[in-house]
Amino acid sequence: GVGLDKEIHDNLLSMFSLIHQSMDVMSQRLAKVHRRFNYVTPTTFLEELNAFQSILSRKKTGLVSIQQRFQNGLNRLDDAAMQADRMRYMLAEMQPKLEQTQRDVQQMMVKIESDKAEADATRSVVEGERATALAKEAECVAIKQDAQKDLDEALPALEAATACLNKLKADSVREVKSMGKPPNGVVLT
């Protein structure tokens, strides 16, 4: 019952029989030479068979485990090959798009460089205009300050003149109008 085909099974039985007989011969020789006795019995033969069956069972289990790992490895390799084929197909499909994208990027880089040069030129012009504007602003501030100073000086005189006009009576204006020529104290020199 170890699950071997008939020829291997018969050869194993012959081999175990030969090993058992050889052990008996060697045990007799050991007894003659060294006077040590080793008995070879049918129970010993059965123990040999049981040991072989145990070793064979462990080896089969190990081989099944190795076979399963090997099969898993092959399955993974098949999956990887299928994924690689899919990726090659996708890459071949995307290749024209990638090339177009590269061309677009190159064109965009050229445009960006051109725009950058244009922006630098515009920046120079703007900085020049800014300096001019700042100079004009300073000039305007100076003019404003000067005008404010003149206004501050003129306002009291305006207020005094307005107060005088408010004090004028219509009779005084008619009196001055009736004079053909203003008196000497009134004429400005």
Coordinates of C-alpha atoms in Angstrom, one line a residue:
G1 CA 0.0 0.0 0.0
V2 CA 2.7 2.7 -0.7
G3 CA 1.2 3.6 -4.0
L4 CA 4.0 2.5 -6.3
D5 CA 3.6 0.8 -9.7
K6 CA 4.1 -3.0 -9.7
E7 CA 7.6 -3.2 -11.2
I8 CA 9.0 -0.7 -8.6
H9 CA 7.1 -2.5 -5.8
D10 CA 8.6 -5.9 -6.8
N11 CA 12.1 -4.5 -7.1
L12 CA 11.8 -2.9 -3.7
L13 CA 10.7 -6.1 -2.1
S14 CA 13.7 -7.9 -3.7
M15 CA 16.0 -5.2 -2.5
F16 CA 14.7 -5.4 1.1
S17 CA 15.0 -9.1 1.1
L18 CA 18.7 -8.8 -0.1
I19 CA 19.3 -6.1 2.6
H20 CA 17.8 -8.4 5.3
Q21 CA 19.9 -11.3 4.2
S22 CA 23.1 -9.1 4.0
M23 CA 22.4 -7.9 7.6
D24 CA 22.1 -11.5 8.7
V25 CA 25.5 -12.3 7.1
M26 CA 27.1 -9.2 8.6
S27 CA 25.7 -9.9 12.0
Q28 CA 27.2 -13.4 12.0
R29 CA 30.6 -12.0 10.9
L30 CA 30.4 -9.3 13.7
A31 CA 29.8 -12.1 16.2
K32 CA 32.8 -14.1 15.0
V33 CA 35.2 -11.2 14.8
H34 CA 34.3 -9.0 17.7
R35 CA 32.1 -11.4 19.7
R36 CA 29.2 -9.0 19.6
F37 CA 25.8 -10.4 18.8
N38 CA 23.2 -8.7 16.7
Y39 CA 20.1 -10.6 16.0
V40 CA 18.3 -10.1 12.7
T41 CA 14.6 -11.2 13.0
P42 CA 11.5 -10.9 10.9
T43 CA 10.5 -8.1 13.2
T44 CA 13.6 -6.2 12.1
F45 CA 12.6 -6.8 8.5
L46 CA 9.1 -5.3 9.2
E47 CA 10.7 -2.3 11.0
E48 CA 12.9 -1.7 7.9
L49 CA 9.7 -1.8 5.7
N50 CA 7.9 0.6 8.1
A51 CA 10.9 3.0 8.2
F52 CA 11.0 3.0 4.4
Q53 CA 7.3 3.6 4.1
S54 CA 7.6 6.5 6.6
I55 CA 10.5 8.1 4.7
L56 CA 8.7 7.5 1.3
S57 CA 5.5 9.2 2.7
R58 CA 7.5 12.2 3.9
K59 CA 9.3 12.5 0.6
K60 CA 6.0 12.3 -1.3
T61 CA 4.5 15.0 0.9
G62 CA 7.6 17.2 0.3
L63 CA 7.4 16.5 -3.4
V64 CA 3.7 17.4 -3.5
S65 CA 4.5 20.7 -1.7
I66 CA 7.4 21.4 -4.1
Q67 CA 5.1 20.5 -7.0
Q68 CA 2.4 22.9 -5.8
R69 CA 5.0 25.7 -5.3
F70 CA 6.4 25.1 -8.7
Q71 CA 2.9 25.2 -10.2
N72 CA 2.1 28.4 -8.3
G73 CA 5.3 29.8 -9.7
L74 CA 4.4 28.8 -13.2
N75 CA 0.9 30.3 -12.8
R76 CA 2.5 33.6 -11.6
L77 CA 4.9 33.5 -14.6
D78 CA 1.9 33.0 -16.9
D79 CA 0.1 35.9 -15.3
A80 CA 3.1 38.1 -15.5
A81 CA 3.6 37.1 -19.2
M82 CA -0.1 38.0 -19.9
Q83 CA 0.3 41.3 -18.1
A84 CA 3.4 42.1 -20.0
D85 CA 1.6 41.3 -23.3
R86 CA -1.2 43.6 -22.2
M87 CA 1.2 46.3 -21.3
R88 CA 3.1 45.9 -24.7
Y89 CA -0.3 46.2 -26.5
M90 CA -1.2 49.2 -24.5
L91 CA 2.2 50.8 -25.0
A92 CA 2.0 50.1 -28.8
E93 CA -1.5 51.6 -28.7
M94 CA -0.4 54.7 -26.7
Q95 CA 2.9 55.2 -28.7
P96 CA 1.4 57.7 -31.2
K97 CA -0.3 59.6 -28.4
L98 CA 3.0 59.7 -26.5
E99 CA 4.9 60.9 -29.5
Q100 CA 2.3 63.6 -30.1
T101 CA 2.4 64.6 -26.5
Q102 CA 6.2 64.9 -26.8
R103 CA 5.9 67.1 -29.9
D104 CA 3.3 69.2 -28.1
V105 CA 5.5 69.6 -25.1
Q106 CA 8.4 70.6 -27.3
Q107 CA 6.3 73.2 -29.0
M108 CA 5.0 74.4 -25.7
M109 CA 8.6 74.7 -24.4
V110 CA 9.5 76.8 -27.4
K111 CA 6.4 79.0 -26.9
I112 CA 7.2 79.3 -23.2
E113 CA 10.7 80.4 -24.0
S114 CA 9.4 82.9 -26.5
D115 CA 6.8 84.2 -24.0
K116 CA 9.5 84.4 -21.3
A117 CA 11.6 86.5 -23.6
E118 CA 8.6 88.7 -24.4
A119 CA 7.7 89.0 -20.7
D120 CA 11.3 90.0 -19.9
A121 CA 11.1 92.7 -22.6
T122 CA 7.7 93.8 -21.3
R123 CA 9.1 93.8 -17.8
S124 CA 12.0 96.1 -18.9
V125 CA 9.5 98.5 -20.5
V126 CA 7.2 98.4 -17.5
E127 CA 10.1 99.1 -15.1
G128 CA 11.1 102.1 -17.3
E129 CA 7.6 103.4 -17.3
R130 CA 7.4 102.8 -13.6
A131 CA 10.5 104.9 -13.0
T132 CA 9.0 107.6 -15.2
A133 CA 5.7 107.4 -13.4
L134 CA 7.4 107.6 -10.0
A135 CA 9.3 110.7 -11.2
K136 CA 6.0 112.2 -12.4
E137 CA 4.3 111.3 -9.2
A138 CA 7.1 113.0 -7.2
E139 CA 6.7 116.1 -9.5
C140 CA 3.0 116.0 -9.0
V141 CA 3.4 115.8 -5.2
A142 CA 5.7 118.8 -5.3
I143 CA 3.2 120.7 -7.4
K144 CA 0.4 119.8 -5.1
Q145 CA 2.4 120.8 -2.0
D146 CA 3.3 124.1 -3.7
A147 CA -0.4 124.7 -4.7
Q148 CA -1.5 123.8 -1.2
K149 CA 0.9 126.2 0.3
D150 CA -0.3 129.0 -2.1
L151 CA -3.9 128.0 -1.3
D152 CA -3.2 128.1 2.4
E153 CA -1.8 131.6 2.0
A154 CA -4.7 132.8 -0.2
L155 CA -7.6 131.4 1.9
P156 CA -7.3 133.9 4.7
A157 CA -7.3 136.8 2.2
L158 CA -10.3 135.2 0.4
E159 CA -12.2 134.9 3.7
A160 CA -11.4 138.5 4.6
A161 CA -12.6 139.6 1.1
T162 CA -15.7 137.6 1.5
A163 CA -16.3 139.1 4.9
C164 CA -15.8 142.6 3.5
L165 CA -18.2 141.8 0.6
N166 CA -20.8 140.6 3.1
K167 CA -20.5 143.9 5.0
L168 CA -21.0 146.0 1.8
K169 CA -24.3 147.7 1.6
A170 CA -26.1 148.4 -1.6
D171 CA -26.0 152.1 -0.8
S172 CA -22.2 152.1 -0.7
V173 CA -22.0 150.4 -4.1
R174 CA -24.5 153.1 -5.6
E175 CA -22.4 155.8 -4.1
V176 CA -19.2 154.5 -5.7
K177 CA -21.1 154.1 -9.0
S178 CA -22.3 157.7 -9.0
M179 CA -18.8 158.9 -8.8
G180 CA -17.3 159.4 -12.2
K181 CA -13.8 159.1 -11.0
P182 CA -12.8 157.5 -7.8
P183 CA -11.2 159.7 -5.1
N184 CA -7.4 159.8 -4.9
G185 CA -7.2 157.7 -1.7
V186 CA -9.1 154.9 -3.5
V187 CA -7.1 154.8 -6.7
L188 CA -4.3 152.2 -6.7
T189 CA -1.0 153.3 -7.8

